[in-house]
mmCIF file of C-alpha atoms in Angstrom:
data_model
loop_
_atom_site.group_PDB
_atom_site.id
_atom_site.type_symbol
_atom_site.label_atom_id
_atom_site.label_comp_id
_atom_site.label_asym_id
_atom_site.label_seq_id
_atom_site.Cartn_x
_atom_site.Cartn_y
_atom_site.Cartn_z
ATOM 1 C CA MET A 1292 -25.644 36.807 10.649
ATOM 2 C CA GLY A 1293 -24.700 40.517 8.981
ATOM 3 C CA ARG A 1294 -21.859 40.883 6.938
ATOM 4 C CA LEU A 1295 -18.880 42.617 8.331
ATOM 5 C CA PRO A 1296 -17.518 45.260 6.872
ATOM 6 C CA ASP A 1297 -13.500 45.843 6.047
ATOM 7 C CA ARG A 1298 -11.575 46.537 8.890
ATOM 8 C CA THR A 1299 -8.471 46.161 10.796
ATOM 9 C CA GLU A 1300 -7.378 42.860 12.223
ATOM 10 C CA SER A 1301 -7.609 44.400 15.714
ATOM 11 C CA ALA A 1302 -11.034 45.620 15.451
ATOM 12 C CA GLU A 1303 -12.265 42.573 13.305
ATOM 13 C CA MET A 1304 -11.246 40.479 16.683
ATOM 14 C CA GLU A 1305 -13.575 42.696 18.618
ATOM 15 C CA ALA A 1306 -16.059 41.915 15.963
ATOM 16 C CA ILE A 1307 -15.810 38.431 16.202
ATOM 17 C CA LYS A 1308 -15.853 38.661 20.091
ATOM 18 C CA ARG A 1309 -19.259 40.400 19.787
ATOM 19 C CA MET A 1310 -21.014 37.778 17.071
ATOM 20 C CA ILE A 1311 -19.714 34.937 19.214
ATOM 21 C CA ARG A 1312 -21.503 36.839 22.275
ATOM 22 C CA HIS A 1313 -25.013 37.395 20.007
ATOM 23 C CA SER A 1314 -24.797 35.408 17.071
ATOM 24 C CA ALA A 1315 -27.299 32.666 16.260
ATOM 25 C CA MET A 1316 -25.090 30.379 14.306
ATOM 26 C CA PRO A 1317 -23.259 28.783 17.417
ATOM 27 C CA LYS A 1318 -25.953 26.953 19.152
ATOM 28 C CA THR A 1319 -23.015 25.114 20.550
ATOM 29 C CA SER A 1320 -21.471 28.224 22.016
ATOM 30 C CA MET A 1321 -20.060 28.871 25.279
ATOM 31 C CA SER A 1322 -18.651 32.441 24.766
ATOM 32 C CA GLY A 1323 -17.449 33.567 27.955
ATOM 33 C CA GLU A 1324 -15.144 30.645 27.662
ATOM 34 C CA ILE A 1325 -14.032 31.174 24.056
ATOM 35 C CA ILE A 1326 -13.533 34.870 24.176
ATOM 36 C CA ASP A 1327 -11.343 34.459 27.149
ATOM 37 C CA LYS A 1328 -9.237 31.923 24.681
ATOM 38 C CA ILE A 1329 -9.074 34.205 21.839
ATOM 39 C CA GLY A 1330 -5.236 35.019 21.766
ATOM 40 C CA GLU A 1331 -4.099 32.556 23.872
ATOM 41 C CA MET A 1332 -4.464 29.196 21.639
ATOM 42 C CA ASN A 1333 -4.356 27.975 18.323
ATOM 43 C CA MET A 1334 -7.784 27.265 17.248
ATOM 44 C CA SER A 1335 -8.751 24.219 15.647
ATOM 45 C CA ARG A 1336 -11.089 24.624 12.329
ATOM 46 C CA THR A 1337 -13.931 22.754 13.370
ATOM 47 C CA ARG A 1338 -16.974 22.439 10.325
ATOM 48 C CA LYS A 1339 -20.491 22.747 11.218
ATOM 49 C CA HIS A 1340 -23.433 21.309 9.303
ATOM 50 C CA ALA A 1341 -25.187 24.864 9.750
ATOM 51 C CA ALA A 1342 -22.560 26.750 7.714
ATOM 52 C CA ASN A 1343 -24.041 27.310 4.203
ATOM 53 C CA ASN A 1344 -22.438 31.001 3.416
ATOM 54 C CA ARG A 1345 -18.850 30.377 2.747
ATOM 55 C CA LYS A 1346 -18.300 34.443 2.647
ATOM 56 C CA VAL A 1347 -19.530 34.588 6.054
ATOM 57 C CA TRP A 1348 -18.098 31.509 7.166
ATOM 58 C CA LYS A 1349 -14.473 32.642 6.324
ATOM 59 C CA ARG A 1350 -14.744 35.786 8.485
ATOM 60 C CA THR A 1351 -16.190 33.680 11.384
ATOM 61 C CA VAL A 1352 -14.108 30.546 11.240
ATOM 62 C CA VAL A 1353 -12.650 31.436 14.659
ATOM 63 C CA ALA A 1354 -15.871 31.959 16.465
ATOM 64 C CA ALA A 1355 -17.214 29.056 15.183
ATOM 65 C CA SER A 1356 -14.153 26.890 15.625
ATOM 66 C CA ALA A 1357 -13.793 27.836 19.327
ATOM 67 C CA ALA A 1358 -17.855 27.309 20.054
ATOM 68 C CA ALA A 1359 -17.560 23.699 18.456
ATOM 69 C CA ILE A 1360 -14.367 22.797 20.123
ATOM 70 C CA LEU A 1361 -15.700 24.283 23.815
ATOM 71 C CA GLY A 1362 -19.234 23.423 23.324
ATOM 72 C CA GLY A 1363 -18.872 20.065 21.981
ATOM 73 C CA GLY A 1364 -15.983 19.386 23.923
ATOM 74 C CA ILE A 1365 -18.217 18.411 27.034
ATOM 75 C CA ILE A 1366 -19.061 15.542 25.802
ATOM 76 C CA GLY A 1367 -15.765 14.120 25.760
ATOM 77 C CA SER A 1368 -15.254 13.314 29.318
ATOM 78 C CA GLY A 1369 -17.995 10.807 29.052
ATOM 79 C CA PHE A 1370 -15.655 8.213 27.255
ATOM 80 C CA VAL A 1371 -13.298 8.069 30.811
ATOM 81 C CA SER A 1372 -12.685 5.118 32.694
ATOM 82 C CA PRO A 1373 -15.161 5.354 36.106
ATOM 83 C CA ALA A 1374 -11.544 5.737 38.064
ATOM 84 C CA MET A 1375 -10.887 9.188 35.762
ATOM 85 C CA ALA A 1376 -14.633 10.427 36.392
ATOM 86 C CA GLU A 1377 -13.619 11.970 39.864
ATOM 87 C CA ALA A 1378 -10.804 13.762 38.638
ATOM 88 C CA LEU A 1379 -12.371 14.959 35.553
ATOM 89 C CA LYS A 1380 -15.142 16.780 37.344
ATOM 90 C CA GLN A 1381 -12.422 19.081 38.675
ATOM 91 C CA VAL A 1382 -11.281 20.108 34.762
ATOM 92 C CA PRO A 1383 -13.362 23.249 33.492
ATOM 93 C CA VAL A 1384 -16.030 22.275 30.635
ATOM 94 C CA PHE A 1385 -14.994 18.858 30.674
ATOM 95 C CA GLY A 1386 -16.121 17.898 33.815
ATOM 96 C CA THR A 1387 -19.939 18.908 33.077
ATOM 97 C CA ILE A 1388 -21.087 15.658 31.627
ATOM 98 C CA PHE A 1389 -20.356 14.268 35.183
ATOM 99 C CA LYS A 1390 -22.060 16.950 36.978
ATOM 100 C CA GLY A 1391 -24.658 15.346 39.826
ATOM 101 C CA THR A 1392 -23.177 12.011 38.281
ATOM 102 C CA THR A 1393 -21.927 9.285 40.636
ATOM 103 C CA GLU A 1394 -19.122 7.142 39.300
ATOM 104 C CA GLU A 1395 -21.400 4.589 39.886
ATOM 105 C CA ALA A 1396 -23.500 5.685 37.044
ATOM 106 C CA VAL A 1397 -20.603 5.986 34.772
ATOM 107 C CA LYS A 1398 -19.754 2.786 35.299
ATOM 108 C CA ALA A 1399 -23.118 1.404 34.354
ATOM 109 C CA ALA A 1400 -23.160 3.360 30.869
ATOM 110 C CA MET A 1401 -19.957 1.490 30.518
ATOM 111 C CA ASP A 1402 -21.344 -1.908 31.654
ATOM 112 C CA GLN A 1403 -24.571 -1.397 29.470
ATOM 113 C CA GLY A 1404 -22.334 -0.464 26.491
ATOM 114 C CA LEU A 1405 -23.211 3.018 26.248
ATOM 115 C CA VAL A 1406 -19.586 4.067 26.804
ATOM 116 C CA LYS A 1407 -16.588 2.030 25.107
ATOM 117 C CA ASP A 1408 -13.083 2.266 24.125
ATOM 118 C CA PRO A 1409 -12.614 -0.148 20.563
ATOM 119 C CA ASN A 1410 -8.958 0.814 20.267
ATOM 120 C CA LEU A 1411 -9.175 -0.260 17.121
ATOM 121 C CA SER A 1412 -6.046 0.658 14.722
ATOM 122 C CA VAL A 1413 -5.603 1.176 10.712
ATOM 123 C CA THR A 1414 -2.294 2.169 9.365
ATOM 124 C CA HIS A 1415 -1.697 3.316 5.630
ATOM 125 C CA ASP A 1416 1.008 4.582 4.681
ATOM 126 C CA GLY A 1417 2.803 5.419 7.528
ATOM 127 C CA VAL A 1418 -0.220 7.451 9.086
ATOM 128 C CA THR A 1419 -2.059 5.220 11.731
ATOM 129 C CA LEU A 1420 -5.615 6.193 13.219
ATOM 130 C CA LYS A 1421 -6.813 4.763 16.155
ATOM 131 C CA LEU A 1422 -10.931 4.560 17.269
ATOM 132 C CA ARG A 1423 -10.981 5.248 20.711
ATOM 133 C CA ASP A 1424 -13.843 6.677 23.157
ATOM 134 C CA LEU A 1425 -16.939 5.643 21.689
ATOM 135 C CA LEU A 1426 -20.220 7.065 22.863
ATOM 136 C CA TYR A 1427 -23.966 5.734 21.732
ATOM 137 C CA ASP A 1428 -26.817 5.972 23.914
ATOM 138 C CA GLY A 1429 -29.846 6.316 21.092
ATOM 139 C CA THR A 1430 -29.582 10.031 21.193
ATOM 140 C CA ARG A 1431 -26.016 11.024 20.309
ATOM 141 C CA LEU A 1432 -23.041 9.167 18.628
ATOM 142 C CA SER A 1433 -19.768 10.805 19.431
ATOM 143 C CA PHE A 1434 -16.140 9.202 19.039
ATOM 144 C CA VAL A 1435 -12.557 9.897 18.959
ATOM 145 C CA LEU A 1436 -9.987 8.928 16.213
ATOM 146 C CA ASP A 1437 -5.860 9.565 17.460
ATOM 147 C CA ARG A 1438 -3.864 9.855 14.890
ATOM 148 C CA GLU A 1439 0.018 8.687 14.510
ATOM 149 C CA GLY A 1440 2.874 8.570 12.164
ATOM 150 C CA VAL A 1441 2.799 12.750 11.082
ATOM 151 C CA ASP A 1442 3.552 15.900 13.256
ATOM 152 C CA LEU A 1443 0.919 18.335 12.460
ATOM 153 C CA GLU A 1444 -0.091 20.694 14.378
ATOM 154 C CA ASN A 1445 -4.112 20.237 13.841
ATOM 155 C CA THR A 1446 -5.722 16.937 12.422
ATOM 156 C CA ILE A 1447 -7.657 19.011 9.692
ATOM 157 C CA ALA A 1448 -5.625 21.547 7.385
ATOM 158 C CA PRO A 1449 -5.764 24.830 8.722
ATOM 159 C CA PHE A 1450 -8.037 27.160 7.443
ATOM 160 C CA THR A 1451 -5.608 29.309 5.544
ATOM 161 C CA GLU A 1452 -4.648 26.160 3.545
ATOM 162 C CA GLN A 1453 -7.793 24.839 2.661
ATOM 163 C CA GLU A 1454 -8.104 26.582 -0.563
ATOM 164 C CA LYS A 1455 -4.717 24.666 -1.794
ATOM 165 C CA PRO A 1456 -5.098 21.916 -4.080
ATOM 166 C CA GLU A 1457 -4.959 18.770 -2.014
ATOM 167 C CA ASP A 1458 -1.936 17.154 -3.468
ATOM 168 C CA GLN A 1459 0.011 20.638 -1.916
ATOM 169 C CA LEU A 1460 -0.985 19.615 1.758
ATOM 170 C CA PRO A 1461 0.900 17.681 3.758
ATOM 171 C CA LYS A 1462 0.284 13.900 4.300
ATOM 172 C CA GLY A 1463 -2.051 13.199 7.842
ATOM 173 C CA TYR A 1464 -4.663 15.665 7.199
ATOM 174 C CA ILE A 1465 -8.376 14.645 7.807
ATOM 175 C CA LYS A 1466 -10.020 15.417 4.660
ATOM 176 C CA THR A 1467 -12.455 18.253 4.420
ATOM 177 C CA GLY A 1468 -16.224 16.606 4.933
ATOM 178 C CA GLY A 1469 -14.580 14.636 7.956
ATOM 179 C CA PRO A 1470 -15.504 10.958 8.732
ATOM 180 C CA LYS A 1471 -18.507 9.176 7.493
ATOM 181 C CA ILE A 1472 -20.640 6.383 9.023
ATOM 182 C CA PHE A 1473 -22.702 3.531 7.807
ATOM 183 C CA ILE A 1474 -24.987 1.430 9.933
ATOM 184 C CA ASP A 1475 -25.228 -2.188 8.667
ATOM 185 C CA GLY A 1476 -23.804 -0.813 5.718
ATOM 186 C CA LYS A 1477 -26.166 1.696 4.669
ATOM 187 C CA GLU A 1478 -24.442 5.515 4.893
ATOM 188 C CA PHE A 1479 -26.099 7.447 7.504
ATOM 189 C CA SER A 1480 -27.530 10.898 5.980
ATOM 190 C CA ASN A 1481 -26.560 14.217 8.212
ATOM 191 C CA LYS A 1482 -30.196 14.914 7.169
ATOM 192 C CA GLU A 1483 -30.946 12.602 9.852
ATOM 193 C CA ALA A 1484 -29.513 14.557 12.424
ATOM 194 C CA THR A 1485 -30.167 17.449 14.459
ATOM 195 C CA SER A 1486 -26.763 18.621 14.763
ATOM 196 C CA LEU A 1487 -23.124 17.515 13.545
ATOM 197 C CA GLY A 1488 -19.559 18.213 14.269
ATOM 198 C CA TYR A 1489 -16.037 17.602 13.957
ATOM 199 C CA GLY A 1490 -12.747 19.012 14.927
ATOM 200 C CA ASP A 1491 -9.759 18.520 17.074
ATOM 201 C CA PHE A 1492 -10.008 17.482 20.338
ATOM 202 C CA PRO A 1493 -8.311 19.595 23.018
ATOM 203 C CA PRO A 1494 -7.826 17.299 25.522
ATOM 204 C CA ARG A 1495 -5.220 15.054 23.575
ATOM 205 C CA ASP A 1496 -2.485 15.590 21.036
ATOM 206 C CA ASN A 1497 -3.377 14.687 17.145
ATOM 207 C CA ALA A 1498 -6.920 13.799 17.886
ATOM 208 C CA LEU A 1499 -10.004 14.298 16.302
ATOM 209 C CA ARG A 1500 -13.666 13.932 17.661
ATOM 210 C CA ALA A 1501 -16.945 13.823 16.145
ATOM 211 C CA GLU A 1502 -20.772 14.125 17.330
ATOM 212 C CA TRP A 1503 -24.006 13.408 15.943
ATOM 213 C CA GLN A 1504 -27.070 14.279 17.960
ATOM 214 C CA LEU A 1505 -29.673 11.852 16.113
ATOM 215 C CA ASN A 1506 -32.936 13.727 15.425
ATOM 216 C CA ASP A 1507 -36.171 12.025 16.663
ATOM 217 C CA LYS A 1508 -37.230 9.887 13.480
ATOM 218 C CA THR A 1509 -33.575 8.340 13.630
ATOM 219 C CA ALA A 1510 -34.064 4.704 14.690
ATOM 220 C CA TRP A 1511 -30.946 2.664 14.494
ATOM 221 C CA GLY A 1512 -32.093 0.196 17.387
ATOM 222 C CA ASN A 1513 -29.612 -1.470 19.917
ATOM 223 C CA GLU A 1514 -28.024 -3.898 17.845
ATOM 224 C CA PHE A 1515 -26.136 -2.781 14.605
ATOM 225 C CA GLU A 1516 -22.810 -2.631 13.115
ATOM 226 C CA LEU A 1517 -21.421 0.607 12.806
ATOM 227 C CA THR A 1518 -18.944 1.549 10.226
ATOM 228 C CA ILE A 1519 -16.445 4.585 10.486
ATOM 229 C CA ARG A 1520 -14.909 5.748 7.234
ATOM 230 C CA THR A 1521 -12.638 8.691 7.009
ATOM 231 C CA GLU A 1522 -10.076 9.718 4.442
ATOM 232 C CA VAL A 1523 -6.731 11.323 4.930
ATOM 233 C CA THR A 1524 -4.543 13.734 2.759
ATOM 234 C CA GLY A 1525 -1.428 12.170 0.843
ATOM 235 C CA VAL A 1526 -2.986 8.654 1.585
ATOM 236 C CA ASP A 1527 -4.824 6.619 -1.212
ATOM 237 C CA GLU A 1528 -6.679 4.274 0.972
ATOM 238 C CA SER A 1529 -9.578 5.066 3.123
ATOM 239 C CA PHE A 1530 -9.426 4.377 6.781
ATOM 240 C CA GLU A 1531 -12.058 2.132 8.052
ATOM 241 C CA PHE A 1532 -13.309 0.547 11.347
ATOM 242 C CA LYS A 1533 -15.921 -1.734 12.130
ATOM 243 C CA VAL A 1534 -17.676 -1.989 15.561
ATOM 244 C CA PRO A 1535 -20.569 -4.388 16.513
ATOM 245 C CA MET A 1536 -22.767 -1.920 18.402
ATOM 246 C CA LYS A 1537 -25.045 -3.909 21.164
ATOM 247 C CA ILE A 1538 -26.586 -1.535 23.855
ATOM 248 C CA ALA A 1539 -28.995 -2.434 26.787
ATOM 249 C CA ASP A 1540 -32.379 -0.898 26.288
ATOM 250 C CA ASN A 1541 -32.227 1.505 29.099
ATOM 251 C CA ALA A 1542 -33.531 4.836 27.882
ATOM 252 C CA VAL A 1543 -36.543 6.352 29.719
ATOM 253 C CA LEU A 1544 -38.948 8.115 27.147
ATOM 254 C CA LEU A 1545 -41.529 10.451 27.984
ATOM 255 C CA LYS A 1546 -43.716 11.861 25.505
ATOM 256 C CA PRO A 1547 -45.862 14.409 28.182
ATOM 257 C CA ASN A 1548 -47.449 16.239 25.719
ATOM 258 C CA ALA A 1549 -47.858 18.996 28.545
ATOM 259 C CA THR A 1550 -48.501 22.230 27.438
ATOM 260 C CA LYS A 1551 -48.268 25.678 29.829
ATOM 261 C CA THR A 1552 -49.351 29.080 28.784
ATOM 262 C CA TYR A 1553 -48.690 32.297 30.263
ATOM 263 C CA GLU A 1554 -50.142 35.988 28.588
ATOM 264 C CA ASP A 1555 -49.301 35.603 24.825
ATOM 265 C CA PHE A 1556 -46.414 32.711 25.531
ATOM 266 C CA SER A 1557 -47.132 28.797 25.151
ATOM 267 C CA TYR A 1558 -45.013 25.687 24.947
ATOM 268 C CA THR A 1559 -45.422 22.034 24.964
ATOM 269 C CA VAL A 1560 -43.090 19.634 25.894
ATOM 270 C CA ASN A 1561 -43.106 17.042 23.426
ATOM 271 C CA GLU A 1562 -40.445 14.606 24.644
ATOM 272 C CA LEU A 1563 -37.941 13.765 27.568
ATOM 273 C CA VAL A 1564 -35.267 10.951 27.014
ATOM 274 C CA ILE A 1565 -33.273 10.057 30.046
ATOM 275 C CA THR A 1566 -29.868 7.773 29.387
ATOM 276 C CA PRO A 1567 -27.209 7.579 31.639
ATOM 277 C CA VAL A 1568 -24.956 9.593 29.890
ATOM 278 C CA THR A 1569 -27.537 12.272 28.523
ATOM 279 C CA THR A 1570 -30.849 14.045 29.197
ATOM 280 C CA ARG A 1571 -32.882 15.412 25.915
ATOM 281 C CA LEU A 1572 -35.395 17.771 25.717
ATOM 282 C CA VAL A 1573 -37.568 18.496 22.798
ATOM 283 C CA ILE A 1574 -39.904 21.438 22.629
ATOM 284 C CA ASP A 1575 -42.270 23.530 20.516
ATOM 285 C CA SER A 1576 -43.402 27.102 21.639
ATOM 286 C CA THR A 1577 -45.396 29.964 20.121
ATOM 287 C CA GLY A 1578 -46.327 33.552 20.829
ATOM 288 C CA LYS A 1579 -44.296 36.497 22.241
ATOM 289 C CA VAL A 1580 -42.291 35.712 25.352
ATOM 290 C CA PRO A 1581 -43.497 37.493 28.589
ATOM 291 C CA ARG A 1582 -41.029 40.855 29.714
ATOM 292 C CA SER A 1583 -40.527 41.602 33.132
ATOM 293 C CA ALA A 1584 -40.550 45.244 34.952
ATOM 294 C CA GLU A 1585 -36.609 45.534 33.737
ATOM 295 C CA GLN A 1586 -37.047 44.215 30.541
ATOM 296 C CA THR A 1587 -38.503 47.704 29.166
ATOM 297 C CA GLY A 1588 -36.816 50.099 27.142
ATOM 298 C CA ASP A 1589 -33.481 49.123 25.653
ATOM 299 C CA TYR A 1590 -33.750 46.055 27.603
ATOM 300 C CA ILE A 1591 -36.143 43.130 26.386
ATOM 301 C CA ALA A 1592 -36.352 39.764 26.940
ATOM 302 C CA SER A 1593 -34.435 37.026 25.078
ATOM 303 C CA MET A 1594 -35.847 33.802 23.529
ATOM 304 C CA MET A 1595 -36.821 31.663 25.908
ATOM 305 C CA TYR A 1596 -34.736 28.874 27.740
ATOM 306 C CA TYR A 1597 -35.702 26.321 29.723
ATOM 307 C CA ASP A 1598 -33.707 24.684 32.914
ATOM 308 C CA ILE A 1599 -34.427 21.372 34.233
ATOM 309 C CA VAL A 1600 -34.328 20.370 37.954
ATOM 310 C CA ASP A 1601 -34.963 16.620 39.389
ATOM 311 C CA ASP A 1602 -37.235 15.851 42.154
ATOM 312 C CA GLN A 1603 -34.431 16.909 44.584
ATOM 313 C CA GLY A 1604 -33.874 20.230 42.978
ATOM 314 C CA ASN A 1605 -30.463 19.255 41.393
ATOM 315 C CA LEU A 1606 -30.212 21.426 38.345
ATOM 316 C CA LEU A 1607 -28.939 20.139 34.942
ATOM 317 C CA THR A 1608 -26.357 21.863 32.709
ATOM 318 C CA GLN A 1609 -27.329 22.431 29.068
ATOM 319 C CA ASN A 1610 -24.423 21.056 26.890
ATOM 320 C CA LYS A 1611 -24.994 23.962 24.349
ATOM 321 C CA PHE A 1612 -26.337 27.546 24.645
ATOM 322 C CA GLY A 1613 -26.768 29.969 22.050
ATOM 323 C CA TYR A 1614 -27.072 33.984 22.179
ATOM 324 C CA PHE A 1615 -28.822 36.055 19.424
ATOM 325 C CA HIS A 1616 -28.627 39.312 18.085
ATOM 326 C CA SER A 1617 -32.169 39.854 17.409
ATOM 327 C CA GLU A 1618 -35.514 39.935 19.135
ATOM 328 C CA PRO A 1619 -37.072 36.522 19.699
ATOM 329 C CA LYS A 1620 -39.251 34.950 17.254
ATOM 330 C CA THR A 1621 -42.539 33.828 17.796
ATOM 331 C CA GLU A 1622 -42.198 30.324 16.865
ATOM 332 C CA TYR A 1623 -39.143 27.657 18.260
ATOM 333 C CA HIS A 1624 -38.482 24.305 18.142
ATOM 334 C CA VAL A 1625 -35.950 23.299 20.578
ATOM 335 C CA ASP A 1626 -34.352 20.025 20.779
ATOM 336 C CA GLU A 1627 -31.265 20.455 23.296
ATOM 337 C CA LEU A 1628 -28.946 18.001 25.423
ATOM 338 C CA TYR A 1629 -28.262 18.522 29.149
ATOM 339 C CA SER A 1630 -26.118 16.373 31.362
ATOM 340 C CA PRO A 1631 -27.706 13.351 32.856
ATOM 341 C CA PHE A 1632 -29.628 12.864 35.971
ATOM 342 C CA ASN A 1633 -27.938 11.111 39.083
ATOM 343 C CA GLY A 1634 -30.188 8.057 38.686
ATOM 344 C CA THR A 1635 -33.676 8.071 37.084
ATOM 345 C CA PRO A 1636 -35.535 10.830 39.244
ATOM 346 C CA LYS A 1637 -39.281 10.257 40.324
ATOM 347 C CA SER A 1638 -40.420 13.934 38.812
ATOM 348 C CA ILE A 1639 -38.495 16.107 36.238
ATOM 349 C CA THR A 1640 -39.365 20.139 36.296
ATOM 350 C CA ILE A 1641 -38.880 22.452 33.363
ATOM 351 C CA LYS A 1642 -38.557 25.824 34.333
ATOM 352 C CA PRO A 1643 -38.431 28.288 31.580
ATOM 353 C CA PHE A 1644 -36.557 31.526 31.986
ATOM 354 C CA THR A 1645 -35.704 34.568 29.782
ATOM 355 C CA LEU A 1646 -32.059 36.355 29.705
ATOM 356 C CA THR A 1647 -32.079 40.715 30.026
ATOM 357 C CA VAL A 1648 -30.681 41.712 26.443
ATOM 358 C CA ASN A 1649 -29.646 45.257 25.702
ATOM 359 C CA LYS A 1650 -31.222 45.662 22.296
ATOM 360 C CA ASN A 1651 -28.656 48.835 21.161
ATOM 361 C CA ASP A 1652 -25.302 46.351 21.363
ATOM 362 C CA TRP A 1653 -27.007 42.782 22.232
ATOM 363 C CA SER A 1654 -24.994 42.262 25.371
ATOM 364 C CA VAL A 1655 -26.318 40.123 28.483
ATOM 365 C CA VAL A 1656 -27.107 41.439 31.376
ATOM 366 C CA GLY A 1657 -24.919 39.408 33.896
ATOM 367 C CA GLN A 1658 -22.925 37.382 31.191
ATOM 368 C CA GLY A 1659 -19.464 36.919 32.501
ATOM 369 C CA LYS A 1660 -17.353 36.140 35.498
ATOM 370 C CA ASP A 1661 -18.338 37.162 39.027
ATOM 371 C CA SER A 1662 -15.651 38.527 41.712
ATOM 372 C CA ASN A 1663 -15.175 34.508 42.575
ATOM 373 C CA GLY A 1664 -14.207 33.401 39.028
ATOM 374 C CA THR A 1665 -17.220 31.721 38.123
ATOM 375 C CA TYR A 1666 -19.071 32.235 34.720
ATOM 376 C CA SER A 1667 -22.268 33.429 34.434
ATOM 377 C CA ARG A 1668 -24.404 32.939 30.947
ATOM 378 C CA GLY A 1669 -26.667 35.917 32.778
ATOM 379 C CA ASP A 1670 -29.142 36.984 34.878
ATOM 380 C CA LYS A 1671 -32.059 34.439 34.751
ATOM 381 C CA THR A 1672 -35.683 35.835 34.807
ATOM 382 C CA TYR A 1673 -37.679 32.706 35.853
ATOM 383 C CA ILE A 1674 -41.673 32.637 34.854
ATOM 384 C CA LYS A 1675 -43.079 30.827 37.672
ATOM 385 C CA GLU A 1676 -46.211 30.565 35.798
ATOM 386 C CA LEU A 1677 -44.800 28.546 32.999
ATOM 387 C CA GLU A 1678 -43.219 26.048 35.442
ATOM 388 C CA VAL A 1679 -44.167 22.194 34.511
ATOM 389 C CA THR A 1680 -43.760 19.361 36.852
ATOM 390 C CA ILE A 1681 -43.269 15.817 34.647
ATOM 391 C CA PRO A 1682 -43.717 12.467 36.705
ATOM 392 C CA VAL A 1683 -41.379 9.868 35.844
ATOM 393 C CA GLU A 1684 -42.523 6.655 35.467
ATOM 394 C CA LYS A 1685 -39.990 3.887 34.998
#
């Protein structure tokens, strides 16, 4: 991400909008929705593990925060009771987890221990944190902490206050670093996560959501004691929750090692994980992406993206979708989460596609809202020669 020169506030906001659209940083980005929200909402400050340049981070906190809130907020709808599932399908963003999923599938996830509401409460010095909405399916861990006893706009100190000494901050903010987790008493290293994030949880006031997407080397098993620990400004004691975890061994794990090649581009489907609440796709690719007739001159092909459809033609929704302000690289490791299938399909088809990008300003052809108000990530150019169908053996 390039460094922004000094500019007026108005011009800088426009630059931030461009960065949201085209930056490689927010892999959690849903940039169209984020841009619609700029200037309409007080955005929470969400830390992203990948941010390692503090100066750039300061200039892009609005973009990163919104990306994490809107991109990560998709998961939140997975915590509700089956009775709420149908209603939440109608809510933008939060209904995504249930797209193509029946109420029975949500109930099955709860019955199998993948989704639960521990409703545990800890109070110190007038501040109460409640552990709610816990999701763990072997691929990701996510939960919400509700806060009571203080009336602060955010659960985390606003960015403008983060430079202050801690003793000058109001009581009740979740401290920098967010919640820590322990598995059977051993602290979990963030290096074992493909991605992680925490921040305000927009569906509820005074609530924080945290999530870890576990890498393929992480093996917690189906039964362990989960400890969640966090610290709060103005409170000496830490808040700690212990939850016994026991989930059914319900995941369908496929390692097809299926490779497809077309022109100079080749990719291999290394892994597919199917659970009632998550579909995970792991792919490695090499080579230059193919270009269509429209992707010439000022218009180029983006990096390769991958749609997933079941044997009935139902398309899954990718939870996080990134845009990049550069020509695609020749090597990628893709590890992405998608919405769940409605039951276990007989086969899965991977449909690679590119977007068409104007390299002068990195705008994406077709991105934005159509006349019906439906948001599009951009016009997709599918490469039929690269499609691969994988049978599912239960």
